mmCIF file of C-alpha atoms and ligand atoms in Angstrom:
data_model
loop_
_atom_site.group_PDB
_atom_site.id
_atom_site.type_symbol
_atom_site.label_atom_id
_atom_site.label_comp_id
_atom_site.label_asym_id
_atom_site.label_seq_id
_atom_site.Cartn_x
_atom_site.Cartn_y
_atom_site.Cartn_z
ATOM 1 C CA MET P 1 315.861 56.399 -52.600
ATOM 2 C CA TYR P 2 312.786 54.295 -53.335
ATOM 3 C CA VAL P 3 311.511 54.335 -56.935
ATOM 4 C CA LEU P 4 308.077 53.077 -57.906
ATOM 5 C CA GLY P 5 308.026 51.360 -61.315
ATOM 6 C CA ILE P 6 304.934 51.057 -63.498
ATOM 7 C CA GLU P 7 304.669 48.912 -66.653
ATOM 8 C CA THR P 8 301.488 48.925 -68.768
ATOM 9 C CA SER P 9 302.736 48.751 -72.367
ATOM 10 C CA CYS P 10 300.793 45.661 -73.419
ATOM 11 C CA ASP P 11 298.864 42.908 -71.636
ATOM 12 C CA GLU P 12 300.530 42.891 -68.226
ATOM 13 C CA THR P 13 300.184 45.370 -65.369
ATOM 14 C CA GLY P 14 303.515 45.444 -63.541
ATOM 15 C CA VAL P 15 304.326 47.401 -60.388
ATOM 16 C CA ALA P 16 307.607 47.344 -58.469
ATOM 17 C CA ILE P 17 309.542 49.203 -55.805
ATOM 18 C CA TYR P 18 313.301 49.452 -56.254
ATOM 19 C CA HIS P 19 315.709 50.998 -53.762
ATOM 20 C CA SER P 20 318.884 52.622 -55.058
ATOM 21 C CA GLN P 21 321.038 50.865 -52.430
ATOM 22 C CA GLN P 22 319.001 47.883 -51.266
ATOM 23 C CA GLY P 23 317.890 46.724 -54.737
ATOM 24 C CA LEU P 24 314.501 45.291 -55.588
ATOM 25 C CA ILE P 25 312.097 45.524 -52.654
ATOM 26 C CA GLN P 26 308.842 44.350 -54.142
ATOM 27 C CA HIS P 27 307.281 43.464 -57.469
ATOM 28 C CA VAL P 28 303.845 42.295 -58.584
ATOM 29 C CA LEU P 29 302.532 41.380 -61.990
ATOM 30 C CA TYR P 30 298.962 40.973 -63.109
ATOM 31 C CA SER P 31 298.630 39.173 -66.439
ATOM 32 C CA GLN P 32 295.631 39.744 -68.706
ATOM 33 C CA VAL P 33 296.255 36.468 -70.558
ATOM 34 C CA ASP P 34 292.977 34.831 -69.465
ATOM 35 C CA MET P 35 290.964 37.822 -70.668
ATOM 36 C CA HIS P 36 292.610 38.038 -74.121
ATOM 37 C CA ASN P 37 292.719 34.252 -74.535
ATOM 38 C CA GLU P 38 289.053 34.240 -75.511
ATOM 39 C CA TYR P 39 289.870 36.448 -78.546
ATOM 40 C CA GLY P 40 293.041 34.634 -79.635
ATOM 41 C CA GLY P 41 295.252 37.694 -79.075
ATOM 42 C CA VAL P 42 295.554 41.027 -77.301
ATOM 43 C CA VAL P 43 292.530 43.338 -77.736
ATOM 44 C CA PRO P 44 294.034 46.830 -77.180
ATOM 45 C CA GLU P 45 290.907 48.528 -75.814
ATOM 46 C CA LEU P 46 290.281 45.730 -73.318
ATOM 47 C CA ALA P 47 293.935 45.910 -72.294
ATOM 48 C CA SER P 48 293.658 49.648 -71.511
ATOM 49 C CA ARG P 49 290.466 49.216 -69.493
ATOM 50 C CA ASP P 50 291.958 46.385 -67.471
ATOM 51 C CA HIS P 51 295.094 48.429 -66.683
ATOM 52 C CA ILE P 52 292.760 51.153 -65.351
ATOM 53 C CA ARG P 53 291.057 48.609 -63.082
ATOM 54 C CA LYS P 54 294.235 46.989 -61.797
ATOM 55 C CA LEU P 55 296.967 49.622 -61.620
ATOM 56 C CA ILE P 56 296.038 51.676 -58.544
ATOM 57 C CA PRO P 57 295.073 48.625 -56.415
ATOM 58 C CA LEU P 58 298.431 47.035 -57.367
ATOM 59 C CA ILE P 59 300.315 50.196 -56.333
ATOM 60 C CA ASP P 60 298.470 50.198 -52.977
ATOM 61 C CA GLU P 61 299.176 46.504 -52.521
ATOM 62 C CA SER P 62 302.888 46.983 -53.292
ATOM 63 C CA LEU P 63 303.319 49.861 -50.838
ATOM 64 C CA GLN P 64 301.522 47.895 -48.121
ATOM 65 C CA ALA P 65 303.466 44.679 -48.753
ATOM 66 C CA ALA P 66 306.757 46.601 -48.666
ATOM 67 C CA LYS P 67 305.613 48.533 -45.567
ATOM 68 C CA ILE P 68 306.565 51.773 -47.266
ATOM 69 C CA ASN P 69 304.680 55.021 -46.903
ATOM 70 C CA LYS P 70 304.040 56.972 -50.096
ATOM 71 C CA SER P 71 305.994 59.885 -48.619
ATOM 72 C CA GLU P 72 309.141 57.722 -48.795
ATOM 73 C CA ILE P 73 308.933 57.288 -52.587
ATOM 74 C CA GLY P 74 311.524 59.485 -54.337
ATOM 75 C CA GLY P 75 310.454 59.028 -57.956
ATOM 76 C CA ILE P 76 308.041 57.219 -60.244
ATOM 77 C CA ALA P 77 309.274 55.447 -63.371
ATOM 78 C CA TYR P 78 306.765 54.447 -66.026
ATOM 79 C CA THR P 79 306.912 52.830 -69.447
ATOM 80 C CA ALA P 80 306.354 55.639 -71.954
ATOM 81 C CA GLY P 81 306.715 53.461 -75.074
ATOM 82 C CA PRO P 82 306.886 51.680 -77.389
ATOM 83 C CA GLY P 83 303.650 49.749 -76.945
ATOM 84 C CA LEU P 84 299.867 49.968 -77.252
ATOM 85 C CA ILE P 85 299.036 53.643 -77.002
ATOM 86 C CA GLY P 86 295.920 53.302 -74.825
ATOM 87 C CA ALA P 87 297.674 50.926 -72.449
ATOM 88 C CA LEU P 88 300.724 53.208 -72.234
ATOM 89 C CA LEU P 89 298.533 56.229 -71.512
ATOM 90 C CA VAL P 90 297.056 54.543 -68.431
ATOM 91 C CA GLY P 91 300.487 54.012 -66.853
ATOM 92 C CA ALA P 92 301.775 57.409 -67.977
ATOM 93 C CA ALA P 93 298.757 59.319 -66.635
ATOM 94 C CA VAL P 94 298.707 57.502 -63.289
ATOM 95 C CA ALA P 95 302.474 57.845 -62.830
ATOM 96 C CA THR P 96 302.556 61.521 -63.746
ATOM 97 C CA GLY P 97 299.437 62.300 -61.692
ATOM 98 C CA LEU P 98 300.877 60.626 -58.594
ATOM 99 C CA ALA P 99 304.214 62.358 -59.127
ATOM 100 C CA TRP P 100 302.493 65.761 -59.257
ATOM 101 C CA ALA P 101 300.500 64.947 -56.132
ATOM 102 C CA TRP P 102 303.495 63.609 -54.230
ATOM 103 C CA GLN P 103 305.825 66.365 -55.527
ATOM 104 C CA ILE P 104 308.409 63.918 -56.865
ATOM 105 C CA PRO P 105 309.869 63.351 -60.352
ATOM 106 C CA ALA P 106 308.205 61.130 -62.931
ATOM 107 C CA ILE P 107 310.632 59.416 -65.290
ATOM 108 C CA ALA P 108 309.522 58.217 -68.752
ATOM 109 C CA VAL P 109 311.274 54.904 -69.443
ATOM 110 C CA HIS P 110 311.772 53.233 -72.824
ATOM 111 C CA HIS P 111 310.340 49.707 -72.611
ATOM 112 C CA MET P 112 313.291 48.117 -74.444
ATOM 113 C CA GLU P 113 315.771 49.931 -72.184
ATOM 114 C CA GLY P 114 313.909 48.263 -69.328
ATOM 115 C CA HIS P 115 314.415 44.834 -70.948
ATOM 116 C CA LEU P 116 318.029 45.644 -71.739
ATOM 117 C CA LEU P 117 318.812 46.500 -68.126
ATOM 118 C CA ALA P 118 316.798 43.629 -66.579
ATOM 119 C CA PRO P 119 319.938 41.485 -66.008
ATOM 120 C CA MET P 120 321.121 44.278 -63.670
ATOM 121 C CA LEU P 121 318.503 43.036 -61.197
ATOM 122 C CA GLU P 122 320.456 39.791 -60.802
ATOM 123 C CA PRO P 123 323.165 39.172 -58.190
ATOM 124 C CA ASN P 124 325.953 39.079 -60.800
ATOM 125 C CA PRO P 125 325.143 41.942 -63.204
ATOM 126 C CA PRO P 126 327.114 42.605 -66.413
ATOM 127 C CA ALA P 127 329.583 45.480 -66.632
ATOM 128 C CA PHE P 128 329.550 47.902 -69.578
ATOM 129 C CA PRO P 129 330.147 47.621 -72.493
ATOM 130 C CA PHE P 130 328.104 44.638 -73.620
ATOM 131 C CA VAL P 131 326.291 43.328 -76.672
ATOM 132 C CA ALA P 132 322.562 42.903 -76.022
ATOM 133 C CA LEU P 133 320.226 40.654 -77.942
ATOM 134 C CA LEU P 134 316.697 41.900 -77.255
ATOM 135 C CA ILE P 135 314.038 39.452 -78.339
ATOM 136 C CA SER P 136 310.459 40.374 -77.504
ATOM 137 C CA GLY P 137 306.996 40.334 -79.060
ATOM 138 C CA GLY P 138 307.566 43.621 -80.888
ATOM 139 C CA HIS P 139 311.342 43.830 -81.343
ATOM 140 C CA THR P 140 314.442 41.883 -82.312
ATOM 141 C CA LEU P 141 317.497 44.024 -81.768
ATOM 142 C CA LEU P 142 321.228 43.542 -81.460
ATOM 143 C CA VAL P 143 322.608 46.530 -79.590
ATOM 144 C CA GLU P 144 326.059 47.648 -78.497
ATOM 145 C CA VAL P 145 325.542 49.087 -75.026
ATOM 146 C CA ASN P 146 328.319 51.379 -73.832
ATOM 147 C CA LYS P 147 326.483 52.908 -70.888
ATOM 148 C CA ILE P 148 322.920 53.718 -69.907
ATOM 149 C CA GLY P 149 321.361 55.545 -72.858
ATOM 150 C CA ASP P 150 324.332 54.983 -75.195
ATOM 151 C CA TYR P 151 322.921 52.382 -77.565
ATOM 152 C CA GLU P 152 324.245 51.597 -81.023
ATOM 153 C CA ILE P 153 321.953 49.385 -83.087
ATOM 154 C CA LEU P 154 324.000 46.628 -84.718
ATOM 155 C CA GLY P 155 321.086 44.802 -86.289
ATOM 156 C CA GLU P 156 317.308 44.479 -86.177
ATOM 157 C CA SER P 157 314.441 42.561 -87.670
ATOM 158 C CA LEU P 158 313.342 43.754 -91.085
ATOM 159 C CA ASP P 159 309.876 42.221 -90.607
ATOM 160 C CA ASP P 160 308.426 40.061 -87.790
ATOM 161 C CA ALA P 161 310.057 40.207 -84.380
ATOM 162 C CA ALA P 162 311.215 36.880 -82.922
ATOM 163 C CA GLY P 163 308.303 36.752 -80.442
ATOM 164 C CA GLU P 164 305.849 37.721 -83.162
ATOM 165 C CA ALA P 165 307.169 34.837 -85.287
ATOM 166 C CA PHE P 166 306.605 32.443 -82.353
ATOM 167 C CA ASP P 167 303.096 33.829 -81.794
ATOM 168 C CA LYS P 168 302.040 33.711 -85.460
ATOM 169 C CA THR P 169 303.511 30.241 -85.984
ATOM 170 C CA ALA P 170 301.718 28.993 -82.857
ATOM 171 C CA LYS P 171 298.473 30.375 -84.247
ATOM 172 C CA LEU P 172 299.030 28.572 -87.574
ATOM 173 C CA LEU P 173 299.485 25.322 -85.644
ATOM 174 C CA GLY P 174 296.268 26.014 -83.731
ATOM 175 C CA LEU P 175 298.033 26.487 -80.395
ATOM 176 C CA GLY P 176 296.262 29.744 -79.501
ATOM 177 C CA TYR P 177 297.529 32.630 -77.384
ATOM 178 C CA PRO P 178 300.029 33.272 -75.857
ATOM 179 C CA GLY P 179 301.839 31.453 -78.625
ATOM 180 C CA GLY P 180 305.527 31.565 -77.627
ATOM 181 C CA PRO P 181 305.384 29.511 -74.425
ATOM 182 C CA ARG P 182 302.854 27.070 -75.955
ATOM 183 C CA LEU P 183 304.915 26.481 -79.081
ATOM 184 C CA SER P 184 308.036 25.999 -77.014
ATOM 185 C CA ALA P 185 306.254 23.460 -74.733
ATOM 186 C CA LEU P 186 305.117 21.507 -77.817
ATOM 187 C CA ALA P 187 308.617 21.676 -79.322
ATOM 188 C CA GLU P 188 309.945 19.823 -76.269
ATOM 189 C CA GLN P 189 307.875 16.794 -77.309
ATOM 190 C CA GLY P 190 309.176 16.820 -80.885
ATOM 191 C CA GLU P 191 312.299 16.235 -82.945
ATOM 192 C CA PRO P 192 313.617 18.928 -85.323
ATOM 193 C CA ARG P 193 313.443 16.568 -88.311
ATOM 194 C CA PHE P 194 312.167 19.155 -90.841
ATOM 195 C CA LYS P 195 314.805 21.318 -92.512
ATOM 196 C CA PHE P 196 313.823 24.936 -91.937
ATOM 197 C CA PRO P 197 315.860 27.862 -93.342
ATOM 198 C CA ARG P 198 318.109 30.024 -91.127
ATOM 199 C CA PRO P 199 317.035 33.381 -92.636
ATOM 200 C CA MET P 200 319.682 35.935 -93.632
ATOM 201 C CA THR P 201 322.581 33.889 -92.288
ATOM 202 C CA ASP P 202 324.093 33.215 -95.733
ATOM 203 C CA ARG P 203 325.080 36.874 -96.179
ATOM 204 C CA PRO P 204 327.028 39.273 -94.006
ATOM 205 C CA GLY P 205 325.272 41.593 -91.579
ATOM 206 C CA LEU P 206 323.378 41.475 -88.325
ATOM 207 C CA ASP P 207 319.781 42.069 -89.429
ATOM 208 C CA PHE P 208 317.059 39.454 -89.044
ATOM 209 C CA SER P 209 314.006 38.369 -91.010
ATOM 210 C CA PHE P 210 311.590 35.891 -89.435
ATOM 211 C CA SER P 211 308.422 36.327 -91.490
ATOM 212 C CA GLY P 212 309.386 33.612 -94.030
ATOM 213 C CA LEU P 213 309.487 30.995 -91.256
ATOM 214 C CA LYS P 214 305.741 31.127 -90.704
ATOM 215 C CA THR P 215 305.054 30.477 -94.424
ATOM 216 C CA PHE P 216 307.557 27.638 -94.249
ATOM 217 C CA THR P 217 305.707 26.279 -91.213
ATOM 218 C CA LEU P 218 302.366 26.459 -92.991
ATOM 219 C CA ASN P 219 303.655 24.672 -96.093
ATOM 220 C CA THR P 220 305.395 22.009 -94.001
ATOM 221 C CA TYR P 221 302.254 21.484 -91.940
ATOM 222 C CA HIS P 222 300.033 21.072 -95.017
ATOM 223 C CA ALA P 223 302.495 18.596 -96.549
ATOM 224 C CA SER P 224 302.586 16.546 -93.310
ATOM 225 C CA THR P 225 300.083 14.008 -91.940
ATOM 226 C CA LYS P 226 298.981 16.727 -89.461
ATOM 227 C CA SER P 227 299.345 14.246 -86.592
ATOM 228 C CA GLN P 228 300.157 15.511 -83.099
ATOM 229 C CA GLN P 229 303.712 14.160 -83.502
ATOM 230 C CA ASP P 230 304.129 15.999 -86.829
ATOM 231 C CA LYS P 231 302.974 19.210 -85.156
ATOM 232 C CA ALA P 232 305.477 18.735 -82.337
ATOM 233 C CA ASP P 233 308.257 18.002 -84.851
ATOM 234 C CA ILE P 234 307.367 21.140 -86.837
ATOM 235 C CA ALA P 235 307.367 23.193 -83.619
ATOM 236 C CA ALA P 236 310.789 21.751 -82.710
ATOM 237 C CA SER P 237 312.144 22.473 -86.216
ATOM 238 C CA PHE P 238 310.830 26.061 -86.132
ATOM 239 C CA GLN P 239 312.265 26.686 -82.676
ATOM 240 C CA GLN P 240 315.640 25.279 -83.654
ATOM 241 C CA ALA P 241 315.719 27.484 -86.766
ATOM 242 C CA VAL P 242 315.038 30.622 -84.685
ATOM 243 C CA ALA P 243 317.549 29.605 -82.000
ATOM 244 C CA GLU P 244 320.317 28.845 -84.513
ATOM 245 C CA THR P 245 319.665 32.053 -86.455
ATOM 246 C CA LEU P 246 319.931 34.094 -83.252
ATOM 247 C CA ALA P 247 323.077 32.170 -82.270
ATOM 248 C CA ILE P 248 324.799 32.832 -85.624
ATOM 249 C CA LYS P 249 324.046 36.570 -85.402
ATOM 250 C CA CYS P 250 325.166 36.838 -81.761
ATOM 251 C CA LYS P 251 328.451 35.127 -82.600
ATOM 252 C CA ARG P 252 328.971 37.626 -85.442
ATOM 253 C CA ALA P 253 328.108 40.578 -83.199
ATOM 254 C CA LEU P 254 330.615 39.456 -80.552
ATOM 255 C CA GLN P 255 333.319 38.985 -83.189
ATOM 256 C CA GLN P 256 332.540 42.292 -84.931
ATOM 257 C CA THR P 257 332.603 44.381 -81.753
ATOM 258 C CA GLY P 258 335.319 42.449 -79.927
ATOM 259 C CA ILE P 259 333.131 42.706 -76.806
ATOM 260 C CA LYS P 260 333.219 39.656 -74.545
ATOM 261 C CA ARG P 261 329.882 40.120 -72.776
ATOM 262 C CA LEU P 262 326.491 39.114 -74.155
ATOM 263 C CA VAL P 263 323.181 40.067 -72.542
ATOM 264 C CA VAL P 264 320.022 38.317 -73.719
ATOM 265 C CA ALA P 265 316.678 39.772 -72.654
ATOM 266 C CA GLY P 266 313.012 40.228 -73.635
ATOM 267 C CA GLY P 267 310.141 37.730 -73.497
ATOM 268 C CA VAL P 268 311.668 35.213 -75.936
ATOM 269 C CA SER P 269 314.817 34.965 -73.807
ATOM 270 C CA ALA P 270 312.729 32.822 -71.412
ATOM 271 C CA ASN P 271 312.957 30.095 -74.076
ATOM 272 C CA LYS P 272 315.094 27.206 -72.784
ATOM 273 C CA GLN P 273 316.512 26.100 -76.129
ATOM 274 C CA ILE P 274 317.479 29.650 -77.083
ATOM 275 C CA ARG P 275 319.165 30.112 -73.701
ATOM 276 C CA ALA P 276 321.065 26.826 -74.093
ATOM 277 C CA LEU P 277 322.283 27.557 -77.622
ATOM 278 C CA LEU P 278 323.356 31.126 -76.852
ATOM 279 C CA THR P 279 325.206 29.876 -73.771
ATOM 280 C CA LEU P 280 327.184 27.539 -76.059
ATOM 281 C CA VAL P 281 327.988 30.418 -78.440
ATOM 282 C CA ALA P 282 329.254 32.529 -75.549
ATOM 283 C CA GLU P 283 331.405 29.653 -74.289
ATOM 284 C CA LYS P 284 332.963 29.191 -77.743
ATOM 285 C CA GLU P 285 333.618 32.918 -78.039
ATOM 286 C CA LYS P 286 335.049 32.989 -74.495
ATOM 287 C CA ALA P 287 332.419 35.589 -73.622
ATOM 288 C CA GLU P 288 330.313 35.962 -70.488
ATOM 289 C CA ILE P 289 326.574 35.594 -70.944
ATOM 290 C CA TYR P 290 323.834 37.183 -68.838
ATOM 291 C CA PHE P 291 320.104 36.464 -68.779
ATOM 292 C CA PRO P 292 317.467 37.878 -66.453
ATOM 293 C CA ARG P 293 315.618 35.207 -64.429
ATOM 294 C CA PRO P 294 312.579 34.033 -66.470
ATOM 295 C CA GLU P 295 310.075 36.285 -64.629
ATOM 296 C CA PHE P 296 312.154 39.340 -65.602
ATOM 297 C CA CYS P 297 312.506 38.216 -69.256
ATOM 298 C CA THR P 298 308.850 38.948 -69.965
ATOM 299 C CA ASP P 299 307.263 42.312 -69.161
ATOM 300 C CA ASN P 300 307.498 43.421 -65.532
ATOM 301 C CA GLY P 301 307.597 46.540 -63.381
ATOM 302 C CA ALA P 302 310.967 45.741 -61.785
ATOM 303 C CA MET P 303 312.984 46.481 -64.923
ATOM 304 C CA ILE P 304 311.159 49.813 -65.331
ATOM 305 C CA ALA P 305 311.765 50.777 -61.685
ATOM 306 C CA TYR P 306 315.448 49.865 -62.101
ATOM 307 C CA ALA P 307 315.901 51.824 -65.359
ATOM 308 C CA GLY P 308 314.063 54.867 -63.929
ATOM 309 C CA CYS P 309 316.117 54.756 -60.735
ATOM 310 C CA GLN P 310 319.395 54.741 -62.690
ATOM 311 C CA ARG P 311 318.258 57.670 -64.837
ATOM 312 C CA LEU P 312 317.220 59.614 -61.742
ATOM 313 C CA LEU P 313 320.563 58.916 -60.064
ATOM 314 C CA LEU P 314 322.334 60.117 -63.229
ATOM 315 C CA GLY P 315 320.453 63.394 -62.913
ATOM 316 C CA GLU P 316 317.780 63.045 -65.591
ATOM 317 C CA SER P 317 315.680 66.137 -65.336
ATOM 318 C CA ARG P 318 312.122 66.064 -64.182
ATOM 319 C CA SER P 319 309.434 66.453 -66.824
ATOM 320 C CA LEU P 320 305.872 67.585 -66.247
ATOM 321 C CA ALA P 321 304.693 66.109 -69.551
ATOM 322 C CA ILE P 322 302.706 62.882 -69.748
ATOM 323 C CA LEU P 323 304.741 60.969 -72.297
ATOM 324 C CA ALA P 324 303.333 58.037 -74.280
ATOM 325 C CA LYS P 325 304.687 56.986 -77.682
ATOM 326 C CA ALA P 326 303.448 53.912 -79.552
ATOM 327 C CA ARG P 327 306.604 54.024 -81.680
ATOM 328 C CA TRP P 328 309.911 55.097 -80.205
ATOM 329 C CA PRO P 329 313.213 53.830 -81.672
ATOM 330 C CA ILE P 330 315.663 53.012 -78.867
ATOM 331 C CA SER P 331 318.413 54.717 -80.901
ATOM 332 C CA GLN P 332 316.694 58.052 -80.133
ATOM 333 C CA LEU P 333 317.499 57.718 -76.415
ATOM 334 C CA LYS P 334 320.221 59.953 -75.087
ATOM 335 C CA SER P 335 322.732 59.099 -72.422
ATOM 336 C CA VAL P 336 322.152 61.128 -69.290
ATOM 337 C CA VAL P 337 325.813 61.911 -68.650
HETATM 338 O O1 LIG E 401 309.009 41.120 -73.692
HETATM 339 P P1 LIG E 401 307.633 40.575 -73.780
HETATM 340 O O2 LIG E 401 306.999 40.022 -72.528
HETATM 341 O O3 LIG E 401 306.653 41.641 -74.359
HETATM 342 C C1 LIG E 401 307.027 42.523 -75.371
HETATM 343 O O4 LIG E 401 307.737 43.514 -75.070
HETATM 344 O O5 LIG E 401 306.659 42.207 -76.532
HETATM 345 O O6 LIG E 401 307.676 39.445 -74.901
HETATM 346 C C2 LIG E 401 306.540 38.730 -75.232
HETATM 347 C C3 LIG E 401 306.911 37.750 -76.318
HETATM 348 C C4 LIG E 401 305.698 37.060 -76.918
HETATM 349 O O7 LIG E 401 305.818 37.082 -78.321
HETATM 350 C C5 LIG E 401 305.793 35.664 -76.350
HETATM 351 O O8 LIG E 401 305.203 34.688 -77.180
HETATM 352 C C6 LIG E 401 307.284 35.471 -76.254
HETATM 353 O O9 LIG E 401 307.760 36.706 -75.781
HETATM 354 N N1 LIG E 401 307.674 34.394 -75.331
HETATM 355 C C7 LIG E 401 308.315 33.264 -75.727
HETATM 356 C C8 LIG E 401 308.466 32.489 -74.558
HETATM 357 N N2 LIG E 401 307.932 33.163 -73.499
HETATM 358 C C9 LIG E 401 307.455 34.341 -73.991
HETATM 359 N N3 LIG E 401 308.747 32.887 -76.924
HETATM 360 C C10 LIG E 401 309.362 31.700 -77.002
HETATM 361 N N4 LIG E 401 309.552 30.870 -75.945
HETATM 362 C C11 LIG E 401 309.124 31.226 -74.719
HETATM 363 N N5 LIG E 401 309.326 30.410 -73.680
HETATM 364 ZN ZN1 LIG E 402 308.472 43.650 -73.361
#
């Protein structure tokens, strides 16, 4: 069965075709970064309008590139939330409209479930159960994953998400948008010589708090000479603080659950230093570690097509409703079987 996947939760229009036996057939991503760059961040209304312009041409392009006729598509998976409501509505309305027209099921996919299952697109996917660290622009979650839809939250951010902390800190340092990749590129030219805190690591528990790091960055920056090298050193110190904090919490989560598999996904998991440090933690804990390839760490249609396909195969029932939820805790998902 071919499943069309549609992702429009934020500033990227993603379309993919996944086949239940053959795997990923095709995926395309259109990024709105250049458009939002001018404003220093994502402008929700512009994001929605651009999804409207790009989505149907990208679906056409994907079907043509894969040499698949629309009559061969067995289901359409779309991101139903969480995300920007206008942007979500574009994907949800197009997906549901096409599903009605083509007389096939539309499956509403949770964006973070998409991220969580992204490593399944790789040649050596993890088996269940596993501990997942999800680090994106809107979420920082540690989850015990027993099977698809069976998610127990072990810890989460009490304030800024990890990606949000990268983005806000980048803005403070004048690096612009998108902040995460820019801050991480600058960090590679610096030394982590400033002593940043590792928030909430001095007490038990698996929750996170990253908002204090941006204040710390600002104070450190003002007390520095503000040279390019100082900026790079501050970026490196910030990045190391986030990486070590995540590493400490992942180690605790592995020890607490006794699970020997760690999955790391979401936009921030593209970060090289975070990947390297978490790989070391897994080695020390004798656990296996799984990351999606960098293009499937950030938002994409492939992870949505995959998640929707699995839910369809598990017998998730067809819904005629157009579902879009700006807020949608992943703990509310139900396992299909
Ligand atoms: O998963 P994602 O593409 O979108 C959301 O679901 O939010 O994550 C985007 C986040 C942004 O905050 C972005 O700055 C961050 O991931 N990000 C990075 C890197 N690449 C993307 N953060 C740190 N280092 C990176 N290399
Ligand atoms: Zn995402």
